[in-house]
mmCIF file of C-alpha atoms (C1' of nucleotides) in Angstrom:
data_model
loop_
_atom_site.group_PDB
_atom_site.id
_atom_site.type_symbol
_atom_site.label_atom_id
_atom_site.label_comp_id
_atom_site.label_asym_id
_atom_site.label_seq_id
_atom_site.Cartn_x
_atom_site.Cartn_y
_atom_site.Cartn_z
ATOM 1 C CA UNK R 297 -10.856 -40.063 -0.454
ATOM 2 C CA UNK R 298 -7.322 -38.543 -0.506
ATOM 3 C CA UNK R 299 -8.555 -35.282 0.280
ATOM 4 C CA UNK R 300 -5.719 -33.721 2.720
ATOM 5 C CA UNK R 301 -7.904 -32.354 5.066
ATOM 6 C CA UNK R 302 -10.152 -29.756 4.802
ATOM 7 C CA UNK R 303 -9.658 -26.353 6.723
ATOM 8 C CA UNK R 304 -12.125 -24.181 7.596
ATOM 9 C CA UNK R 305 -11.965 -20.267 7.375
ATOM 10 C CA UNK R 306 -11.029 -19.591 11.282
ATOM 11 C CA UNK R 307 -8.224 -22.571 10.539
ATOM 12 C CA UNK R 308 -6.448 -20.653 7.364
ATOM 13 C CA UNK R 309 -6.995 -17.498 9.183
ATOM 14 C CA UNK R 310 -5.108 -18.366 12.057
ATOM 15 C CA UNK R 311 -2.069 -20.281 10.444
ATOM 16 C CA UNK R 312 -1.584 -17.431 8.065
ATOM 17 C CA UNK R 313 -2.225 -14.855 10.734
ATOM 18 C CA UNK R 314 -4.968 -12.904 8.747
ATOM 19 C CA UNK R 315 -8.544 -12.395 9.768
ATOM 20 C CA UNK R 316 -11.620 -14.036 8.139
ATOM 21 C CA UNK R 317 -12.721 -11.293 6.910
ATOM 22 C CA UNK R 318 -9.621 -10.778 4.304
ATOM 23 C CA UNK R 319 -10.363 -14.529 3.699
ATOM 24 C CA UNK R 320 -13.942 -13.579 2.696
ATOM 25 C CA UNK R 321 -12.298 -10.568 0.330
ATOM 26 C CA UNK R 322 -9.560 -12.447 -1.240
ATOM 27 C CA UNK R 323 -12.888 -14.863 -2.593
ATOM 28 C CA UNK R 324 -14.359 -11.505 -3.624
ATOM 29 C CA UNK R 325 -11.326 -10.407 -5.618
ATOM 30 C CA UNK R 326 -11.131 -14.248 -7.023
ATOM 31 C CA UNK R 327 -8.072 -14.539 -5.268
ATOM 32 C CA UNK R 328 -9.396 -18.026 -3.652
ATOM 33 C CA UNK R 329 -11.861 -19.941 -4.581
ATOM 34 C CA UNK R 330 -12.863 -22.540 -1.590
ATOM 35 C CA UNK R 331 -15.349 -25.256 -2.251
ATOM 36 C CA UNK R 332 -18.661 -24.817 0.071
ATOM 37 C CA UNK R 333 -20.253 -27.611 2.207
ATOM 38 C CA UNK R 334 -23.691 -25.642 1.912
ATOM 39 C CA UNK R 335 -22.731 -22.089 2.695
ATOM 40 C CA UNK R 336 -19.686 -22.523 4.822
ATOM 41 C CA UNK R 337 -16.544 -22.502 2.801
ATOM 42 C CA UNK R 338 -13.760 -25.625 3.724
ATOM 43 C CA UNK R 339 -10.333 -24.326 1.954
ATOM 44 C CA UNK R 340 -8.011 -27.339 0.300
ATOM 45 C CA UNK R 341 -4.046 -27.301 0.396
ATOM 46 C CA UNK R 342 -4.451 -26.057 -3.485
ATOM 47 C CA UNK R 343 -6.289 -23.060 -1.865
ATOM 48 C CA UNK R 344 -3.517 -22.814 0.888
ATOM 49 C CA UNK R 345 -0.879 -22.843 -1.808
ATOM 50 C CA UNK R 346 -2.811 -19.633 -3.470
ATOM 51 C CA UNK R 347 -2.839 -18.163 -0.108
ATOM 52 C CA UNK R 348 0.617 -18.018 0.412
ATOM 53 C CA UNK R 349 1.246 -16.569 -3.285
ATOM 54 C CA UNK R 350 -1.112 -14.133 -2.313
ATOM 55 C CA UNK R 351 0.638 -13.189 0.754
ATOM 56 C CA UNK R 352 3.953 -13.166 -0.306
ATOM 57 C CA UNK R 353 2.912 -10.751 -3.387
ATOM 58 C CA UNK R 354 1.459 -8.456 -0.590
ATOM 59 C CA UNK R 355 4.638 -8.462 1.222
ATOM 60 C CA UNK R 356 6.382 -7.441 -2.212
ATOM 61 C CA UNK R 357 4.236 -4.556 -2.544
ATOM 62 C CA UNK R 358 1.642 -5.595 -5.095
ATOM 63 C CA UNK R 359 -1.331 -4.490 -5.203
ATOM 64 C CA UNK R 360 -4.488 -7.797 -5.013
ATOM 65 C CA UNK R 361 -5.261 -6.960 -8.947
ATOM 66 C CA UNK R 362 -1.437 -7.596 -9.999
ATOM 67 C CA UNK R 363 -1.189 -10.390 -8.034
ATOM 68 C CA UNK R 364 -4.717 -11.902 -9.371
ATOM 69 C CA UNK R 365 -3.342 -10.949 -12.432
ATOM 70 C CA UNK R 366 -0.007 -13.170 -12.074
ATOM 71 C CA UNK R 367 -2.291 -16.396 -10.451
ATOM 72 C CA UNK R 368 -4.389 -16.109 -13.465
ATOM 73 C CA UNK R 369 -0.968 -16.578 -15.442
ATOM 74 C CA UNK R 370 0.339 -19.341 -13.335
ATOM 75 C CA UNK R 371 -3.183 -21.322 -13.717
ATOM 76 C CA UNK R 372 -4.122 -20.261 -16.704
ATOM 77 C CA UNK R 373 -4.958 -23.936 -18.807
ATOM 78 C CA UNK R 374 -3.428 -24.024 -22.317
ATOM 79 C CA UNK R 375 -6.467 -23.282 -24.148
ATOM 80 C CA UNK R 376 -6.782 -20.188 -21.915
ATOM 81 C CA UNK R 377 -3.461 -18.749 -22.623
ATOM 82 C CA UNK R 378 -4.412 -15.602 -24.247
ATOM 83 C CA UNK R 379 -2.088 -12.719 -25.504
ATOM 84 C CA UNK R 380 0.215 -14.243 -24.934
ATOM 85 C CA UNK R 381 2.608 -11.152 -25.397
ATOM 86 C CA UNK R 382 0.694 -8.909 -23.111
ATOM 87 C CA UNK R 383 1.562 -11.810 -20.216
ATOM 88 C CA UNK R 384 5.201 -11.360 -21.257
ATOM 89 C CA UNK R 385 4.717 -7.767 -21.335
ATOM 90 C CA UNK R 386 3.231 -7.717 -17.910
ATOM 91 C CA UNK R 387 5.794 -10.620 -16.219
ATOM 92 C CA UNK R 388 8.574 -8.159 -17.278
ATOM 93 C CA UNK R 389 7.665 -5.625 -15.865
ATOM 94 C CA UNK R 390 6.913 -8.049 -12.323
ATOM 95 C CA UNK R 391 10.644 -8.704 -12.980
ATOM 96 C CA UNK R 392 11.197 -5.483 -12.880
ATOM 97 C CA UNK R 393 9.482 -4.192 -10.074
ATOM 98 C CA UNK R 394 11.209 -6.992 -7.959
ATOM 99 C CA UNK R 395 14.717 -6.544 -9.431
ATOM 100 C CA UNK R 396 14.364 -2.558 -8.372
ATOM 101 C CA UNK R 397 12.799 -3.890 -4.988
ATOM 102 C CA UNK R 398 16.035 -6.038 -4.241
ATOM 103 C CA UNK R 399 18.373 -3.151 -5.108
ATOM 104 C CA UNK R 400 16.270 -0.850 -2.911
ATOM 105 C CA UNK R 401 16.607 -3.065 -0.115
ATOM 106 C CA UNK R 402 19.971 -3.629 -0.779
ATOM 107 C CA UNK R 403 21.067 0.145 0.139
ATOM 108 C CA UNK R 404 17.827 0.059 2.708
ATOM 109 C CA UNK R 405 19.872 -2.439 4.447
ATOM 110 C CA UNK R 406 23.566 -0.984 4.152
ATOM 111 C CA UNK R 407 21.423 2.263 5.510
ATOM 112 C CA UNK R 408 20.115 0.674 8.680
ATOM 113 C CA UNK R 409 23.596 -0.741 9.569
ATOM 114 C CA UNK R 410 24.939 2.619 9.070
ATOM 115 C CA UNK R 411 21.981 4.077 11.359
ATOM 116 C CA UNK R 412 22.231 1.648 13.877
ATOM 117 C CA UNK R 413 26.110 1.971 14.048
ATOM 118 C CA UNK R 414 25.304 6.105 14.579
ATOM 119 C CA UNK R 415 22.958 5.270 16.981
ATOM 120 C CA UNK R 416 25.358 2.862 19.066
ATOM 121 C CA UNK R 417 28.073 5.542 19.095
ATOM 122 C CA UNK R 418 25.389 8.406 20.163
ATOM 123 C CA UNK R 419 23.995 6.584 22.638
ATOM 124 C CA UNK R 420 26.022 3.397 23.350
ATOM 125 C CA UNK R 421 23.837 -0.146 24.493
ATOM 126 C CA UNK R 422 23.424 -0.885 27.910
ATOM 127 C CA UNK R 423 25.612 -4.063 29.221
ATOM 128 C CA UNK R 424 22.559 -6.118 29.910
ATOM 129 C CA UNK R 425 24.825 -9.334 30.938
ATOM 130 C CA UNK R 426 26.844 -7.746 33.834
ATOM 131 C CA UNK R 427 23.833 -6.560 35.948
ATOM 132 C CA UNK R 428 24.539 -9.429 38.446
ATOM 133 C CA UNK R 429 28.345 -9.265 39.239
ATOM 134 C CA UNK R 430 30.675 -6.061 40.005
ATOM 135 C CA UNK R 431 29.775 -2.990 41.897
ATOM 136 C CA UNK R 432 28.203 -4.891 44.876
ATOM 137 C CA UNK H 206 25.960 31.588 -1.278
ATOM 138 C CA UNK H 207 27.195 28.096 -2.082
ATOM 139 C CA UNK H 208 23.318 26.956 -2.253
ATOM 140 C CA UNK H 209 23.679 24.894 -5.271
ATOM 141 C CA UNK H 210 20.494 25.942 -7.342
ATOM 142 C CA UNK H 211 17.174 25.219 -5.541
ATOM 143 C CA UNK H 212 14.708 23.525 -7.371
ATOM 144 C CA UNK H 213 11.311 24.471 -7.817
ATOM 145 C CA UNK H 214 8.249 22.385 -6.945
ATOM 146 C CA UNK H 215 7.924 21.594 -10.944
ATOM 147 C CA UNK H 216 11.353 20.981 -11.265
ATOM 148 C CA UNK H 217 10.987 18.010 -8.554
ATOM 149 C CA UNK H 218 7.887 16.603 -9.278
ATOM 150 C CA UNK H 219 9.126 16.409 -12.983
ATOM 151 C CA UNK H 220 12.553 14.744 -11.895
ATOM 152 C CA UNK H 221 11.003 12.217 -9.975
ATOM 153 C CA UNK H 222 8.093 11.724 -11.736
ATOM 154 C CA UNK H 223 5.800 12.474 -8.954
ATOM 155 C CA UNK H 224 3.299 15.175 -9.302
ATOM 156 C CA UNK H 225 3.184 18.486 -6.900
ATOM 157 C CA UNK H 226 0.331 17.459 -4.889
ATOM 158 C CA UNK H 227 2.717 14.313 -3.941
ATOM 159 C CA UNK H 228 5.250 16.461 -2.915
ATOM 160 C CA UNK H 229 2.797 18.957 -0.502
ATOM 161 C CA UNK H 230 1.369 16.104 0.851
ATOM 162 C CA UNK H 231 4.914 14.737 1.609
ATOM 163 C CA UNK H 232 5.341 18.158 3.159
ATOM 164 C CA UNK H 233 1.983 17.795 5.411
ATOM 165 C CA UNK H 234 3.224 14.240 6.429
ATOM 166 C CA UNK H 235 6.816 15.567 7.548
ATOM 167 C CA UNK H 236 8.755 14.058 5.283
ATOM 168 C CA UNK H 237 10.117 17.210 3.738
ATOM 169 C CA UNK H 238 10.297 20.504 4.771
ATOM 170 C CA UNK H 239 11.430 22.858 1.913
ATOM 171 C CA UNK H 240 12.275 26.702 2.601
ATOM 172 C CA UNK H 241 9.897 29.659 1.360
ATOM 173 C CA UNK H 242 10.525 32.222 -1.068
ATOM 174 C CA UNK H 243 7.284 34.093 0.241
ATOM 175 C CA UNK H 244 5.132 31.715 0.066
ATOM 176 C CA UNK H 245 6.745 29.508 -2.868
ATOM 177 C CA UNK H 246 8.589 26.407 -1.983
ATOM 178 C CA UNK H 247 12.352 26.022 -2.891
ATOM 179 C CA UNK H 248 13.888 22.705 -2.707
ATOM 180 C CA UNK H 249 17.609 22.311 -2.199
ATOM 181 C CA UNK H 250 19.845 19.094 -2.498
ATOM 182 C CA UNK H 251 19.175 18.088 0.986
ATOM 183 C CA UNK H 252 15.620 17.782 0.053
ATOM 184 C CA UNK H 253 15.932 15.998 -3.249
ATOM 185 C CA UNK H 254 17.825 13.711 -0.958
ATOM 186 C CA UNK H 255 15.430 13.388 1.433
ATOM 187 C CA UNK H 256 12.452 12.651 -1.463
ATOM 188 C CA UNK H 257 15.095 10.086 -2.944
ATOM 189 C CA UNK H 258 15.166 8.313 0.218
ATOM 190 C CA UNK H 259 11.588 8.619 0.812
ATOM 191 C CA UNK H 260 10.467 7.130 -2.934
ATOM 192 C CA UNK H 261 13.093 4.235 -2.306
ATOM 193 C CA UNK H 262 11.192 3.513 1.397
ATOM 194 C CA UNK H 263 7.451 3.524 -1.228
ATOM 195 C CA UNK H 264 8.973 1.032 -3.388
ATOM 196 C CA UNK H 265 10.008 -0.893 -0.476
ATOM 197 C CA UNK H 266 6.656 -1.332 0.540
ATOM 198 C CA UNK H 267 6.697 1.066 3.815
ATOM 199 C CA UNK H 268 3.862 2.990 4.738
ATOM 200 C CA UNK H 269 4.756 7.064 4.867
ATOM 201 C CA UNK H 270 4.302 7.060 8.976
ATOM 202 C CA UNK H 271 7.170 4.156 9.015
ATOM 203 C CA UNK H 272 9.479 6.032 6.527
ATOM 204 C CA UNK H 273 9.470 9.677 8.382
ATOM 205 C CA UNK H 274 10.082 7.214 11.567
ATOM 206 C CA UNK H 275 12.830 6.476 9.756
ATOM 207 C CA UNK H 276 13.825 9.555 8.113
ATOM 208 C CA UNK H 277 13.531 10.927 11.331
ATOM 209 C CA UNK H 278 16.461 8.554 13.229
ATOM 210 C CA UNK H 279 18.266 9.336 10.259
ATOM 211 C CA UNK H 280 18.395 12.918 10.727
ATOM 212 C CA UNK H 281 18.564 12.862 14.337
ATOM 213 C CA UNK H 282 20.791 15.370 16.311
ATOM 214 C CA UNK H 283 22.841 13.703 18.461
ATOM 215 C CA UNK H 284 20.837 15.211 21.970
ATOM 216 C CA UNK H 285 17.384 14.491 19.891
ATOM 217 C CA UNK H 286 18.364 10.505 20.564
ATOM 218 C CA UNK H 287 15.302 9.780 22.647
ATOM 219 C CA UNK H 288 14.661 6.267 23.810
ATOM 220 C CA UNK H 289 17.871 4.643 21.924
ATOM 221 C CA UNK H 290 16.453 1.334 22.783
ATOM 222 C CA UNK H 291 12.743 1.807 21.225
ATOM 223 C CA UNK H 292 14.529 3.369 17.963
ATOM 224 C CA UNK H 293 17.111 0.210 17.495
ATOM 225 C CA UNK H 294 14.324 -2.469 18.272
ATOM 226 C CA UNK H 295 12.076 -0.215 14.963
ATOM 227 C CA UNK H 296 15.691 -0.609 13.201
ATOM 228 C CA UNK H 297 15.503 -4.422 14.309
ATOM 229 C CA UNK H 298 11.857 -4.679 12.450
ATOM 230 C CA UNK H 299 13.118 -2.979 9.200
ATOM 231 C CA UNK H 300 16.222 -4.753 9.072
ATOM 232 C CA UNK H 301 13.667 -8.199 9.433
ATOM 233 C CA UNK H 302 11.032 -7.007 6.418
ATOM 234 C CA UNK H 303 13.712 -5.811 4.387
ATOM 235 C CA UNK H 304 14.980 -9.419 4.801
ATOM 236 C CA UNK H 305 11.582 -10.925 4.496
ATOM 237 C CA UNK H 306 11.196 -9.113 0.858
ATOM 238 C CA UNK H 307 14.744 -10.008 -0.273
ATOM 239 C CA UNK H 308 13.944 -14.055 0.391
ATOM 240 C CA UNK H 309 10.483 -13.178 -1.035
ATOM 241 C CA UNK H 310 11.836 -11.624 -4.118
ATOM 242 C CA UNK H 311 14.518 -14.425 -4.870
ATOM 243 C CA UNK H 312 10.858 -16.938 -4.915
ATOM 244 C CA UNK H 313 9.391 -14.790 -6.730
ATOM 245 C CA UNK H 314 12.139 -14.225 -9.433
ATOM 246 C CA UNK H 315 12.398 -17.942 -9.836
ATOM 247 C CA UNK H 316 8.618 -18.211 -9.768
ATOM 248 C CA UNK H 317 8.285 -15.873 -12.591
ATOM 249 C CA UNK H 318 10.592 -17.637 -14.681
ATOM 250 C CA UNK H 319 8.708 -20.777 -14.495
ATOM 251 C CA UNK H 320 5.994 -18.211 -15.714
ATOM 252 C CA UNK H 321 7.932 -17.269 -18.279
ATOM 253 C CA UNK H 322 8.738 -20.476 -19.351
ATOM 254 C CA UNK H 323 5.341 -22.474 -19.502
ATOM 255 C CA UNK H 324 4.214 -19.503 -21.458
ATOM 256 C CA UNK H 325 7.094 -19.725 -23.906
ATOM 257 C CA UNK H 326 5.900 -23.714 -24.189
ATOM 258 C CA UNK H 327 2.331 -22.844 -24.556
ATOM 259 C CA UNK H 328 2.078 -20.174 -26.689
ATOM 260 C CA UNK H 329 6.114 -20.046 -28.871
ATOM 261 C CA UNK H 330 7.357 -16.316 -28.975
ATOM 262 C CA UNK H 331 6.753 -14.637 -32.788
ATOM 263 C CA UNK H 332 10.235 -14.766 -34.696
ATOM 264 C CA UNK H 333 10.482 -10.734 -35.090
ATOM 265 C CA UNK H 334 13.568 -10.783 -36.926
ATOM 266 C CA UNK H 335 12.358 -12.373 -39.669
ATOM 267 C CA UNK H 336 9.863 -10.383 -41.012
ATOM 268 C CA UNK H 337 11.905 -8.745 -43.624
ATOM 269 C CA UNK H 338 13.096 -11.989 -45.443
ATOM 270 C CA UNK H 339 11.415 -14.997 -46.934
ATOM 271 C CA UNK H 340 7.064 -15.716 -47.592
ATOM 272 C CA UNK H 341 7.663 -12.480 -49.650
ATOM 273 C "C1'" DT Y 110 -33.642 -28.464 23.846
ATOM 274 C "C1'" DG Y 111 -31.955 -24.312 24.709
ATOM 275 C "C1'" DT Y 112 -27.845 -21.715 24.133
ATOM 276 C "C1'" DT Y 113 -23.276 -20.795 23.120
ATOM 277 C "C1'" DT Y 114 -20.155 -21.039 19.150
ATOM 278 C "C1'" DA Y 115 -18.762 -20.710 14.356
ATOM 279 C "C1'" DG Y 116 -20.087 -19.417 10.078
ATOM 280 C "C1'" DT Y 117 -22.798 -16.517 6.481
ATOM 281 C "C1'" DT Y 118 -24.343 -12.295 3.781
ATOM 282 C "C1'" DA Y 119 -25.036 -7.319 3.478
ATOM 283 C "C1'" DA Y 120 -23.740 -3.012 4.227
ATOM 284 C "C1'" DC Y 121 -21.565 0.851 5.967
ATOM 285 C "C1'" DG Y 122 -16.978 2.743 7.942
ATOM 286 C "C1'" DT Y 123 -12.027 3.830 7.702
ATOM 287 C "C1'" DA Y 124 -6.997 4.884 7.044
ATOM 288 C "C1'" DA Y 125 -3.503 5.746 3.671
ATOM 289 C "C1'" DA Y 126 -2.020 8.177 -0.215
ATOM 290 C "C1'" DC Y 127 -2.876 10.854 -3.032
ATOM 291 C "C1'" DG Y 128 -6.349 13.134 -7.230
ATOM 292 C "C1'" DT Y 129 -9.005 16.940 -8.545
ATOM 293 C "C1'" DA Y 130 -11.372 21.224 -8.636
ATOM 294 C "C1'" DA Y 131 -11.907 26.084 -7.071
ATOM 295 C "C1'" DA Y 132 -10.458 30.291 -5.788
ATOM 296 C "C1'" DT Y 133 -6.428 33.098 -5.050
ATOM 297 C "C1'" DT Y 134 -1.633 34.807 -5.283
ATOM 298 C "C1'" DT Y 135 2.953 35.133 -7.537
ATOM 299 C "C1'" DT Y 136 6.126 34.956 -11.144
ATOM 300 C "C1'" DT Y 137 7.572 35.527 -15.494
ATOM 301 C "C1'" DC Y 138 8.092 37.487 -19.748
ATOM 302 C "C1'" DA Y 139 6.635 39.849 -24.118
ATOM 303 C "C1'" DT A 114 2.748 46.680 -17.243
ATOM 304 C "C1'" DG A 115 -0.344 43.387 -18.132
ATOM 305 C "C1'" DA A 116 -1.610 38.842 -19.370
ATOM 306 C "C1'" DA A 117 -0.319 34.012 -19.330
ATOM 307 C "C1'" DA A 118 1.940 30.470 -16.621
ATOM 308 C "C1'" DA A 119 3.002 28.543 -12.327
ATOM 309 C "C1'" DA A 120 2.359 28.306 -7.380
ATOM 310 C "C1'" DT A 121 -0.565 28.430 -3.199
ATOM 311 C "C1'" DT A 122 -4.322 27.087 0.117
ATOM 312 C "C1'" DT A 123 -8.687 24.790 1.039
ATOM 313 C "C1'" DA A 124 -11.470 21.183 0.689
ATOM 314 C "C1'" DC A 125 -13.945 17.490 -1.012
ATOM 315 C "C1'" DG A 126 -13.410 12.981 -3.871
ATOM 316 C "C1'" DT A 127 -11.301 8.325 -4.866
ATOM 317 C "C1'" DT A 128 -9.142 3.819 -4.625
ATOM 318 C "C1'" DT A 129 -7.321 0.000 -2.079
ATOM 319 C "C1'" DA A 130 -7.696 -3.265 1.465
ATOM 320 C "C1'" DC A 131 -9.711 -4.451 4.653
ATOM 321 C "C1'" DG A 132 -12.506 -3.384 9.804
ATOM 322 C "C1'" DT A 133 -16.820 -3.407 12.016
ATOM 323 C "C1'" DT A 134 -21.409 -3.927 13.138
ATOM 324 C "C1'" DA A 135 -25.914 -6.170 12.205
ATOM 325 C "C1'" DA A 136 -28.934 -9.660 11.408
ATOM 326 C "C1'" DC A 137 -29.255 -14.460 10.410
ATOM 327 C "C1'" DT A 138 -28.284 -19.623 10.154
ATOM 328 C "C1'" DA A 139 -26.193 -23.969 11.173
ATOM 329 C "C1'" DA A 140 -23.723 -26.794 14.343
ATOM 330 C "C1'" DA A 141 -22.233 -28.439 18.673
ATOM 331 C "C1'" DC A 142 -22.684 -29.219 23.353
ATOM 332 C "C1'" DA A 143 -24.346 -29.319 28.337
#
DNA sequence: TGTTTAGTTAACGTAAACGTAAATTTTTCA
DNA sequence: TGAAAAATTTACGTTTACGTTAACTAAACA
């Protein structure tokens, strides 16, 4: 009882827009860990939680060992904290990474209105609205 | 005259802390095009531009193919505008991932925190200032 | 009860982004 | 000018993050 509903691998892969197969080597890099009924795997709303961690850290640029890496820290028990200095060490430099990342994109984004502005003037937009009315 | 010292493949790499093979295979891809002395490359300001902009696209998480796409718009004469339409609806995606990875970050940030904090809980950071004093 | 329809493991394939080694100029500088 | 240092091309190797069969099993359904 209160189990939330069980979703099986074609289920995840289709709400998260992924295939199967990156399901299959997320469990290889112990990114998930889905219980099995026999051999087939039924993923929990814990393991859809992890899912979306993973994804988002993918869409930041990390690589699947830094973001295993930062799960392990953001499960890790409190017996199973170890160095703990090397964590802070390592979540730093996360911070880091994703401070730079929002300044990039910052100027990335200044840059595309610029380009898109150049672009208008070079080669104005076509007045999609007014193709009914006027020169009739 | 008025070059403004051109740079040699060393002096880039070593600037930007990529190596020389980076920067050839940048050069393969399209996504710089130094002059020759001969046969030896000479960078000038334009091109440590263009590798600046190109570094900040890697951080952001674009693939080489999508940042000479849009290196390429960038740099684009005004009668090289082909397909204005195809080039603004690229801009459009860009614009949408570079938004994507700005919300992602902010989660992230906070997320690490949180990190941060349970770790401080479970394992108490060393007091490094006081090593000199006291016990002695 | 046969046959689609998921799901599984195992294994090889691939694209991107370089690394690395070899063999060959070119440049520099004592 | 001649040897060391730096640059070049060519080409094969490597890692990451999956894609793609293949061969098999379990489940569901007409």
């Amino acid at each position: 009882m209160a189990d939330g509903a069980p979703y099986t691998i074609s289920d995840l892969a289709e709400s998260f827009d992924v295939t199967a197969r990156t399901l299959r080597f997320y469990e290889d890099c112990g990114l998930l860990a889905p219980e099995r009924h026999g051999r087939t795997r039924l993923y929990s709303e814990r393991d859809r939680k992890r899912l979306r961690l993973v994804l988002r850290g993918r869409r930041l640029g990390f690589s699947l060992e830094e973001i295993k890496e930062m799960l392990d820290i953001h499960y890790a028990r409190p017996g199973e904290v170890s160095s703990p200095d090397v964590m802070r060490a390592r979540i730093a430099a996360h911070r880091a990474r994703l401070v730079q990342g929002r300044e990039d994109a910052v100027i990335a984004l200044d840059w595309l209105d610029a380009l898109e502005g150049r672009l208008d003037r070079l080669a104005p937009r076509e007045a999609r609205r007014a193709v009914a009315g006027r020169m009739g």
